[in-house]
CSV table of C-alpha atoms and ligand atoms in Angstrom, one decimal:
chain,number,residue,atom,x,y,z
B,277,MET,CA,-26.4,26.9,55.8
B,278,SER,CA,-27.3,23.3,56.4
B,279,GLU,CA,-24.4,22.2,58.5
B,280,ASP,CA,-22.3,23.7,61.2
B,281,TYR,CA,-18.9,24.7,59.7
B,282,THR,CA,-17.5,26.5,62.7
B,283,SER,CA,-14.7,24.1,63.3
B,284,MET,CA,-13.6,24.2,59.6
B,285,TRP,CA,-13.6,28.0,59.7
B,286,LYS,CA,-11.6,28.0,63.0
B,287,GLU,CA,-9.1,25.6,61.5
B,288,LEU,CA,-8.7,28.0,58.6
B,289,GLY,CA,-7.9,30.8,61.0
B,290,LEU,CA,-11.0,32.9,60.4
B,291,ASP,CA,-12.1,35.6,62.8
B,292,LEU,CA,-15.4,33.9,63.7
B,293,GLU,CA,-17.2,37.0,65.0
B,294,ARG,CA,-16.4,39.1,62.0
B,295,HIS,CA,-17.1,36.2,59.7
B,296,ASP,CA,-20.5,35.8,61.2
B,297,ALA,CA,-21.1,39.5,60.7
B,298,LEU,CA,-20.1,39.3,57.1
B,299,LEU,CA,-22.3,36.2,56.4
B,300,GLU,CA,-25.2,38.1,57.9
B,301,VAL,CA,-24.8,41.1,55.7
B,302,LEU,CA,-24.2,38.9,52.7
B,303,GLY,CA,-27.3,36.8,53.4
B,304,LYS,CA,-29.5,39.8,53.9
B,305,GLY,CA,-28.2,41.5,50.7
B,306,TYR,CA,-28.9,38.3,48.8
B,307,GLN,CA,-32.4,38.0,50.2
B,308,ASP,CA,-33.2,41.7,49.4
B,309,ILE,CA,-31.6,41.8,46.0
B,310,PHE,CA,-32.0,38.3,44.5
B,311,LEU,CA,-34.8,36.5,46.2
B,312,SER,CA,-37.1,39.5,45.9
B,313,GLN,CA,-37.0,39.4,42.1
B,314,LYS,CA,-40.1,38.2,40.3
B,315,ASN,CA,-40.3,35.7,37.5
B,316,ARG,CA,-37.0,34.1,38.1
B,317,PRO,CA,-36.1,30.9,36.2
B,318,GLU,CA,-36.5,27.8,38.4
B,319,GLY,CA,-33.0,26.8,37.6
B,320,MET,CA,-31.7,29.7,39.6
B,321,ALA,CA,-32.5,27.6,42.7
B,322,TYR,CA,-29.1,26.0,42.1
B,323,PHE,CA,-27.3,29.4,42.4
B,324,ASP,CA,-29.4,30.3,45.5
B,325,PHE,CA,-28.1,27.1,47.0
B,326,VAL,CA,-24.5,27.8,45.9
B,327,MET,CA,-24.8,31.2,47.5
B,328,SER,CA,-26.3,30.0,50.7
B,329,GLU,CA,-23.3,27.6,51.0
B,330,VAL,CA,-20.7,29.9,49.6
B,331,HIS,CA,-18.6,29.7,52.8
B,332,GLY,CA,-19.9,26.3,53.7
B,333,LEU,CA,-20.2,23.4,51.4
B,334,ARG,CA,-18.0,24.7,48.7
B,335,ILE,CA,-15.2,25.3,51.2
B,336,LYS,CA,-15.7,21.8,52.6
B,337,GLU,CA,-15.4,20.5,49.0
B,338,LEU,CA,-12.1,22.3,48.6
B,339,MET,CA,-10.8,21.1,51.9
B,340,ASP,CA,-11.7,17.5,50.9
B,341,GLU,CA,-9.8,18.1,47.6
B,342,LYS,CA,-6.8,19.2,49.6
B,343,LYS,CA,-7.0,16.1,51.7
B,344,ASP,CA,-6.9,14.1,48.5
B,345,GLY,CA,-3.7,15.8,47.5
B,346,ARG,CA,-5.1,18.6,45.2
B,347,LYS,CA,-3.9,22.2,45.6
B,348,ILE,CA,-6.0,25.3,45.7
B,349,ILE,CA,-4.9,28.4,43.9
B,350,GLY,CA,-6.5,31.8,44.5
B,351,SER,CA,-6.5,34.5,41.8
B,352,TYR,CA,-7.7,38.1,41.4
B,353,CYS,CA,-7.6,38.4,37.6
B,354,VAL,CA,-8.9,36.7,34.5
B,355,PHE,CA,-5.3,36.6,33.1
B,356,VAL,CA,-4.5,33.7,35.4
B,357,PRO,CA,-5.1,30.7,33.2
B,358,GLU,CA,-7.4,28.1,34.9
B,359,GLU,CA,-6.4,25.6,32.2
B,360,ILE,CA,-2.9,25.4,33.5
B,361,ALA,CA,-4.0,25.1,37.1
B,362,LEU,CA,-6.4,22.2,36.3
B,363,ALA,CA,-3.7,20.5,34.2
B,364,GLY,CA,-1.4,20.5,37.2
B,365,ASN,CA,-4.0,19.0,39.6
B,366,ALA,CA,-5.0,22.2,41.2
B,367,THR,CA,-8.3,24.0,41.5
B,368,LEU,CA,-8.4,27.7,40.6
B,369,ILE,CA,-10.6,30.0,42.6
B,370,GLY,CA,-11.4,33.6,41.7
B,371,LEU,CA,-11.1,35.6,45.0
B,372,CYS,CA,-14.0,38.0,45.3
B,373,ALA,CA,-13.0,41.4,46.5
B,374,GLY,CA,-16.5,42.8,46.0
B,375,ALA,CA,-17.3,44.4,49.4
B,376,ASP,CA,-15.8,46.8,51.9
B,377,PHE,CA,-14.4,45.1,55.0
B,378,ALA,CA,-12.1,46.2,57.9
B,379,VAL,CA,-11.7,49.6,56.2
B,380,ASP,CA,-10.0,51.2,59.1
B,381,GLU,CA,-7.3,48.6,59.1
B,382,VAL,CA,-7.0,48.7,55.3
B,383,GLU,CA,-6.4,52.5,55.4
B,384,LYS,CA,-3.5,52.0,57.7
B,385,VAL,CA,-1.6,50.1,55.0
B,386,LEU,CA,-3.1,51.6,51.8
B,387,PRO,CA,-3.8,55.1,50.7
B,388,ARG,CA,-7.4,56.1,51.1
B,389,ASN,CA,-7.7,57.0,47.5
B,390,THR,CA,-7.3,53.4,46.3
B,391,CYS,CA,-10.0,51.6,44.4
B,392,SER,CA,-12.6,49.6,46.3
B,393,LEU,CA,-11.5,46.3,44.7
B,394,ILE,CA,-8.0,46.6,46.0
B,395,LYS,CA,-9.1,47.8,49.4
B,396,SER,CA,-11.5,44.9,49.6
B,397,THR,CA,-8.7,42.4,48.7
B,398,PHE,CA,-6.8,43.7,51.8
B,399,GLY,CA,-9.9,44.0,53.9
B,400,PHE,CA,-10.8,40.3,53.5
B,401,LYS,CA,-7.3,39.3,54.5
B,402,LEU,CA,-6.8,41.7,57.4
B,403,GLY,CA,-10.3,41.0,58.7
B,404,LYS,CA,-9.7,37.2,58.4
B,405,VAL,CA,-13.1,36.6,56.8
B,406,CYS,CA,-12.3,34.9,53.5
B,407,PRO,CA,-12.1,31.1,53.7
B,408,TYR,CA,-11.1,30.9,50.0
B,409,LEU,CA,-8.1,33.0,50.6
B,410,GLU,CA,-7.1,31.1,53.7
B,411,ALA,CA,-7.7,27.7,52.0
B,412,SER,CA,-5.4,28.7,49.0
B,413,ASP,CA,-2.1,27.0,48.8
B,414,MET,CA,-0.9,29.7,46.5
B,415,VAL,CA,-2.4,33.2,45.8
B,416,VAL,CA,-1.6,34.7,42.4
B,417,GLY,CA,-1.3,38.5,42.0
B,418,GLU,CA,-0.6,40.1,38.6
B,419,ASN,CA,1.1,43.3,37.3
B,420,THR,CA,-2.0,44.9,35.8
B,421,CYS,CA,-3.0,48.4,36.9
B,422,ASP,CA,-0.5,50.5,38.9
B,423,GLY,CA,-2.8,50.2,42.0
B,424,LYS,CA,-2.7,46.4,42.0
B,425,LYS,CA,1.0,46.3,41.0
B,426,LYS,CA,2.1,48.4,44.0
B,427,ALA,CA,-0.5,46.9,46.4
B,428,TYR,CA,0.8,43.4,45.8
B,429,GLU,CA,4.2,44.6,47.2
B,430,ILE,CA,2.4,45.3,50.5
B,431,PHE,CA,0.1,42.3,50.2
B,432,ALA,CA,3.2,40.0,50.0
B,433,GLU,CA,4.0,41.0,53.6
B,434,ILE,CA,0.7,39.6,54.9
B,435,VAL,CA,0.2,36.7,52.3
B,436,PRO,CA,3.5,34.8,52.3
B,437,ASN,CA,2.3,32.4,49.6
B,438,LEU,CA,1.7,35.2,47.1
B,439,TYR,CA,3.1,34.7,43.6
B,440,VAL,CA,3.1,37.7,41.3
B,441,MET,CA,2.8,37.2,37.5
B,442,ASP,CA,4.1,39.9,35.2
B,443,LEU,CA,1.8,41.0,32.4
B,444,PRO,CA,2.3,43.0,29.2
B,445,GLN,CA,0.9,46.5,28.8
B,446,MET,CA,0.9,46.5,25.0
B,447,LYS,CA,-0.5,44.1,22.4
B,448,SER,CA,2.8,44.0,20.6
B,449,ASP,CA,5.0,41.0,19.6
B,450,GLN,CA,7.2,41.7,22.6
B,451,GLY,CA,4.1,41.8,24.8
B,452,LYS,CA,3.1,38.4,23.6
B,453,VAL,CA,6.5,37.0,24.2
B,454,LEU,CA,6.3,38.3,27.8
B,455,LEU,CA,2.9,36.7,28.3
B,456,LYS,CA,4.2,33.4,27.0
B,457,THR,CA,7.2,33.5,29.3
B,458,GLU,CA,5.0,34.3,32.2
B,459,TYR,CA,2.6,31.4,31.4
B,460,TYR,CA,5.5,29.0,31.2
B,461,LYS,CA,6.8,30.3,34.6
B,462,PHE,CA,3.3,29.9,36.0
B,463,LYS,CA,3.2,26.3,34.7
B,464,GLU,CA,6.4,25.5,36.4
B,465,LYS,CA,5.2,27.2,39.6
B,466,VAL,CA,2.0,25.0,39.5
B,467,GLU,CA,4.1,21.9,38.9
B,468,ALA,CA,6.3,22.7,41.8
B,469,LEU,CA,3.3,23.3,44.0
B,470,THR,CA,1.5,20.1,43.2
B,471,GLY,CA,4.4,17.8,42.3
B,472,LYS,CA,2.6,16.9,39.1
B,473,ALA,CA,4.2,17.4,35.6
B,474,ILE,CA,1.8,19.0,33.1
B,475,ASP,CA,1.7,17.2,29.8
B,476,ALA,CA,-0.2,17.6,26.6
B,477,GLU,CA,-2.9,15.2,27.8
B,478,SER,CA,-3.6,17.0,31.1
B,479,LEU,CA,-3.4,20.4,29.5
B,480,LYS,CA,-5.9,19.4,26.8
B,481,ALA,CA,-8.2,18.1,29.5
B,482,GLY,CA,-7.9,21.4,31.4
B,483,ILE,CA,-8.6,23.4,28.3
B,484,GLU,CA,-11.7,21.3,27.5
B,485,THR,CA,-13.1,21.7,31.0
B,486,VAL,CA,-12.7,25.5,31.0
B,487,ASN,CA,-14.0,25.8,27.4
B,488,ASP,CA,-17.1,23.8,28.4
B,489,LYS,CA,-17.7,26.4,31.2
B,490,ARG,CA,-17.3,29.2,28.7
B,491,ARG,CA,-19.6,27.5,26.2
B,492,ALA,CA,-22.3,27.2,28.8
B,493,ILE,CA,-22.0,30.9,29.6
B,494,HIS,CA,-22.0,31.8,25.9
B,495,ARG,CA,-25.2,29.9,25.5
B,496,LEU,CA,-26.7,31.8,28.5
B,497,SER,CA,-25.6,35.1,27.1
B,498,SER,CA,-27.0,34.4,23.7
B,499,LEU,CA,-30.4,33.7,25.1
B,500,ARG,CA,-30.4,37.2,26.6
B,501,LYS,CA,-30.8,38.6,23.1
B,502,ALA,CA,-34.5,37.8,23.3
B,503,ASP,CA,-37.2,40.3,24.1
B,504,PRO,CA,-38.5,39.9,26.7
B,505,ALA,CA,-35.2,39.0,28.3
B,506,PRO,CA,-35.7,35.5,29.8
B,507,ILE,CA,-33.4,36.2,32.7
B,508,SER,CA,-32.6,39.3,34.7
B,509,GLY,CA,-29.2,40.9,34.5
B,510,LEU,CA,-28.7,40.3,38.2
B,511,ASP,CA,-29.2,36.5,37.8
B,512,ALA,CA,-27.0,36.4,34.8
B,513,LEU,CA,-24.3,38.4,36.6
B,514,LEU,CA,-24.6,35.9,39.5
B,515,ALA,CA,-23.9,33.0,37.1
B,516,ASN,CA,-20.8,34.9,35.8
B,517,GLN,CA,-19.7,35.5,39.4
B,518,VAL,CA,-20.1,31.8,40.4
B,519,PHE,CA,-18.1,30.9,37.3
B,520,PHE,CA,-15.0,31.8,39.3
B,521,TYR,CA,-15.3,29.4,42.2
B,522,ASP,CA,-17.8,26.6,41.6
B,523,ASN,CA,-16.8,23.1,40.6
B,524,PRO,CA,-16.4,23.5,36.8
B,525,ALA,CA,-18.3,20.4,35.6
B,526,ARG,CA,-21.2,21.1,38.0
B,527,PHE,CA,-21.3,24.7,37.0
B,528,THR,CA,-21.4,23.8,33.3
B,529,GLU,CA,-24.2,21.4,33.8
B,530,SER,CA,-26.3,23.8,35.9
B,531,VAL,CA,-25.9,26.6,33.5
B,532,HIS,CA,-27.1,24.4,30.6
B,533,LYS,CA,-30.1,23.3,32.7
B,534,ILE,CA,-31.0,27.0,33.1
B,535,CYS,CA,-30.5,27.5,29.4
B,536,ASP,CA,-32.9,24.6,28.6
B,537,GLU,CA,-35.5,26.4,30.8
B,538,LEU,CA,-34.8,29.8,29.2
B,539,GLU,CA,-35.3,28.4,25.7
B,540,LYS,CA,-38.8,27.2,26.7
B,541,ARG,CA,-39.4,30.6,28.3
B,542,ILE,CA,-38.4,32.4,25.0
B,543,GLU,CA,-40.8,30.1,23.1
B,544,ARG,CA,-43.6,31.1,25.4
B,545,LYS,CA,-42.5,34.7,25.3
B,546,LYS,CA,-42.1,34.7,29.1
B,547,GLY,CA,-39.6,37.1,30.4
B,548,ALA,CA,-38.0,38.1,33.7
B,549,PHE,CA,-39.5,41.5,32.9
B,550,PRO,CA,-42.2,42.7,30.5
B,551,SER,CA,-41.1,43.1,26.8
B,552,ARG,CA,-39.9,46.4,25.4
B,553,MET,CA,-38.2,47.4,28.6
B,554,PRO,CA,-35.2,49.6,28.0
B,555,ARG,CA,-32.2,47.3,27.6
B,556,ILE,CA,-28.9,48.2,29.1
B,557,LEU,CA,-25.4,47.0,28.5
B,558,ILE,CA,-23.0,47.5,31.5
B,559,SER,CA,-19.4,48.1,30.6
B,560,GLY,CA,-16.4,48.7,32.8
B,561,CYS,CA,-14.7,47.5,36.0
B,562,PRO,CA,-15.4,43.9,37.1
B,563,MET,CA,-18.2,43.3,39.6
B,564,ALA,CA,-17.1,40.7,42.1
B,565,VAL,CA,-19.4,39.1,44.7
B,566,PRO,CA,-21.2,40.7,46.5
B,567,ASN,CA,-21.0,43.9,44.4
B,568,TRP,CA,-24.6,44.0,43.2
B,569,LYS,CA,-25.3,47.7,43.8
B,570,LEU,CA,-25.5,49.2,40.3
B,571,PRO,CA,-27.3,46.2,38.6
B,572,SER,CA,-29.8,46.2,41.4
B,573,ILE,CA,-30.5,49.9,41.0
B,574,VAL,CA,-30.8,49.5,37.2
B,575,GLU,CA,-33.2,46.6,37.4
B,576,THR,CA,-35.4,48.2,40.1
B,577,SER,CA,-35.6,51.4,38.0
B,578,GLY,CA,-37.4,50.1,35.0
B,579,ALA,CA,-34.7,48.6,32.8
B,580,VAL,CA,-33.2,45.2,32.2
B,581,ILE,CA,-29.4,44.5,31.8
B,582,VAL,CA,-28.8,42.3,28.8
B,583,GLY,CA,-25.0,42.1,28.9
B,584,GLU,CA,-21.8,42.8,30.8
B,585,GLU,CA,-18.7,44.0,29.0
B,586,SER,CA,-16.6,43.2,32.1
B,587,CYS,CA,-14.1,40.6,33.3
B,588,VAL,CA,-17.0,39.2,35.4
B,589,GLY,CA,-18.8,38.8,32.1
B,590,GLU,CA,-18.0,38.7,28.4
B,591,ARG,CA,-14.5,40.3,28.5
B,592,GLY,CA,-13.5,37.4,30.8
B,593,THR,CA,-15.3,34.6,29.0
B,594,ARG,CA,-15.6,35.4,25.4
B,595,ASN,CA,-12.9,33.5,23.6
B,596,LEU,CA,-12.4,29.8,23.7
B,597,THR,CA,-8.9,28.3,23.8
B,598,ASP,CA,-8.1,26.2,20.7
B,599,GLU,CA,-8.3,22.6,21.9
B,600,SER,CA,-6.9,21.0,18.7
B,601,GLY,CA,-3.1,21.1,19.4
B,602,SER,CA,-1.4,17.8,19.8
B,603,SER,CA,1.7,18.9,21.7
B,604,LEU,CA,2.3,20.7,25.0
B,605,GLU,CA,3.9,23.6,23.1
B,606,LYS,CA,1.0,24.0,20.7
B,607,LEU,CA,-1.5,23.9,23.6
B,608,MET,CA,0.5,26.5,25.5
B,609,ASP,CA,0.6,28.7,22.4
B,610,ALA,CA,-3.2,28.4,22.2
B,611,ILE,CA,-3.6,29.5,25.8
B,612,VAL,CA,-1.3,32.5,25.1
B,613,ASP,CA,-3.3,33.4,22.0
B,614,ARG,CA,-6.6,33.2,23.8
B,615,TYR,CA,-5.6,35.3,26.8
B,616,PHE,CA,-3.7,37.8,24.7
B,617,LYS,CA,-7.0,38.9,23.3
B,618,VAL,CA,-8.4,40.0,26.7
B,619,ASP,CA,-9.0,43.7,26.3
B,620,CYS,CA,-8.4,45.0,29.8
B,621,ALA,CA,-8.0,48.8,30.1
B,622,ILE,CA,-4.5,48.3,31.4
B,623,PHE,CA,-3.4,47.9,27.7
B,624,THR,CA,-2.4,50.8,25.7
B,625,PRO,CA,-3.7,51.4,23.2
B,626,ASN,CA,-6.8,49.3,23.7
B,627,PRO,CA,-9.1,49.8,20.6
B,628,ASP,CA,-10.6,46.2,20.8
B,629,ARG,CA,-12.6,47.1,23.9
B,630,LEU,CA,-14.5,49.9,22.2
B,631,ASN,CA,-15.2,47.6,19.2
B,632,HIS,CA,-16.4,44.9,21.6
B,633,ILE,CA,-18.7,47.3,23.4
B,634,GLU,CA,-20.2,48.4,20.0
B,635,GLU,CA,-20.6,44.8,18.9
B,636,MET,CA,-22.3,43.9,22.2
B,637,VAL,CA,-24.8,46.8,21.9
B,638,GLU,CA,-25.8,45.4,18.5
B,639,THR,CA,-25.8,41.7,19.5
B,640,TYR,CA,-27.8,42.1,22.6
B,641,ARG,CA,-30.0,44.9,21.2
B,642,ALA,CA,-29.1,47.3,24.0
B,643,ASP,CA,-30.8,50.7,24.0
B,644,GLY,CA,-28.0,52.3,26.0
B,645,VAL,CA,-24.7,51.7,27.8
B,646,ILE,CA,-23.9,52.4,31.4
B,647,HIS,CA,-20.1,52.7,31.9
B,648,TYR,CA,-19.3,51.6,35.4
B,649,GLY,CA,-16.1,52.8,36.9
B,650,LEU,CA,-14.8,52.3,40.4
B,651,GLN,CA,-13.5,55.5,42.0
B,652,PHE,CA,-9.8,55.9,41.7
B,653,CYS,CA,-9.6,53.4,38.9
B,654,GLN,CA,-7.4,55.2,36.4
B,655,PRO,CA,-7.5,52.7,33.5
B,656,TYR,CA,-11.3,52.4,33.2
B,657,SER,CA,-12.1,56.1,34.0
B,658,MET,CA,-9.5,57.2,31.4
B,659,GLU,CA,-11.1,54.9,28.8
B,660,SER,CA,-14.6,56.0,29.7
B,661,MET,CA,-14.0,59.4,28.2
B,662,ASN,CA,-13.3,58.1,24.7
B,663,ILE,CA,-15.9,55.4,24.9
B,664,GLU,CA,-18.6,57.9,25.9
B,665,LYS,CA,-17.6,60.1,23.0
B,666,ALA,CA,-17.4,57.3,20.4
B,667,LEU,CA,-20.7,55.8,21.5
B,668,LYS,CA,-22.5,59.2,21.5
B,669,GLU,CA,-21.2,59.8,17.9
B,670,LYS,CA,-23.0,56.6,17.0
B,671,ASN,CA,-26.1,57.8,18.7
B,672,ILE,CA,-25.8,55.1,21.4
B,673,PRO,CA,-27.0,56.8,24.7
B,674,THR,CA,-24.3,56.4,27.3
B,675,LEU,CA,-24.1,57.2,31.0
B,676,CYS,CA,-20.8,57.1,32.9
B,677,VAL,CA,-21.0,56.5,36.6
B,678,GLU,CA,-18.2,56.3,39.1
B,679,THR,CA,-18.9,54.7,42.4
B,680,ASP,CA,-17.4,52.5,45.2
B,681,TYR,CA,-18.6,49.7,47.4
B,682,SER,CA,-20.3,51.9,50.0
B,683,THR,CA,-24.1,52.6,49.9
B,684,GLU,CA,-23.6,56.3,50.5
B,685,ASP,CA,-24.2,57.3,46.9
B,686,SER,CA,-27.1,54.9,46.2
B,687,GLY,CA,-29.7,57.6,46.2
B,688,GLN,CA,-27.7,59.8,43.9
B,689,LEU,CA,-26.9,56.9,41.6
B,690,GLN,CA,-30.5,55.9,41.5
B,691,THR,CA,-31.6,59.4,40.4
B,692,ARG,CA,-29.0,59.4,37.6
B,693,VAL,CA,-29.9,55.9,36.4
B,694,GLU,CA,-33.6,56.7,36.5
B,695,ALA,CA,-33.1,59.8,34.5
B,696,PHE,CA,-31.1,57.8,31.9
B,697,ILE,CA,-33.7,55.2,31.7
B,698,GLU,CA,-36.4,57.8,31.1
B,699,LEU,CA,-34.3,59.2,28.3
B,700,LEU,CA,-34.2,55.7,26.7
B,701,LYS,CA,-37.9,55.3,26.9
X,889,BJ8,S1,-8.1,41.8,33.2
X,889,BJ8,S2,-10.0,44.4,34.6
X,889,BJ8,S3,-9.6,41.3,36.3
X,889,BJ8,S4,-6.9,43.7,36.0
X,889,BJ8,S5,-10.8,48.5,39.3
X,889,BJ8,S6,-7.9,46.9,40.5
X,889,BJ8,S7,-8.1,48.0,37.1
X,889,BJ8,S8,-7.9,50.3,39.8
X,889,BJ8,S9,-9.6,44.8,38.2
X,889,BJ8,FE1,-9.0,43.6,36.4
X,889,BJ8,FE2,-7.6,41.6,35.4
X,889,BJ8,FE3,-8.0,43.9,34.0
X,889,BJ8,FE4,-9.9,42.2,34.3
X,889,BJ8,FE5,-7.1,48.4,39.0
X,889,BJ8,FE6,-9.3,49.5,38.2
X,889,BJ8,FE7,-9.1,48.8,40.7
X,889,BJ8,FE8,-9.2,47.0,38.7
């Protein structure tokens, strides 16, 4: 990090000693996993910089925004519409929850058999190591899986500015009405927080900004269809992770720059890996920063990841919000329509997700699918059974893995992934 941010972190109430320890692990992990890759696009230097300043410059920017009267909203789910936050003069930040922290303290307030993502949410708060969480003027939880739903009841005791949004469980007419009601409630909540009324003009601007980000990511994804893949799955995942907390306009511009470079690479047949490597689609639970374990194992075992069917990936970014509405009501409806299509495993039934996986296998010319589930995650592990069966019936090789954020099972995972890749060859 180029500057000394100690006083800023202190002001945010971080535990400096633990925070230093976290940054050290994060920095080392990044060095070992990302910087050791060969044939990276030059444009990834932007993301290297972003990551090196993840708790530094970006936080300073957010603190400056706060000084200028903007509010910061933290969220844990892709169902929280960034468009509405932006329209209300707030910045939406996706809070990571991708690493174990303060596990002993977490297990005093949560059952041991809780998924790593939820435990991590608590660990970052109890360990006082997340400047994004501490900088947030409002933190949004959502009634998705049972684990999160119940965990937010406990989280509210330690995060007084937690706001919980209800979400439907079925893609029915009533489900859509519920989502609409909740989005209007969220709009009012944002307006109350920022003191700025959201109108058609500001909402349209918010929609355009978020769509631009999505368009950039769609362009990046589309370039991954090429053989050899012009960018590693790890680097593409990183772009999808940074999507959640970078300045939107700068993010969009940086991703387009990388895409310009990747197009040239494709013309010259230059890849991140040699051509005809086994191509993998990852599908399942979201991978938040710094959860890079499985992709790193896959890409050091002789395969390349060409797509992520995940909320940190195409499930989260795939549909645009219709920008054409001329009234606030029409634009709000467009937001509801767009988010109602997100095929999270908390929905029942959820046939769209399987269709999307099959479509992605074809689009990205994947040779096989690795279904990634976090231990104790009921929705995704339940869905993995039918997905595995359906894909196998279509002769799409599939491997289901279940893991957590520890490194204890790395050896075992590596063996399974290597055997799967051998099979694909
Ligand atoms: S829209 S996937 S971001 S809820 S891994 S906490 S499901 S037990 S994260 Fe998610 Fe929104 Fe859905 Fe996406 Fe529960 Fe499973 Fe843990 Fe999970």
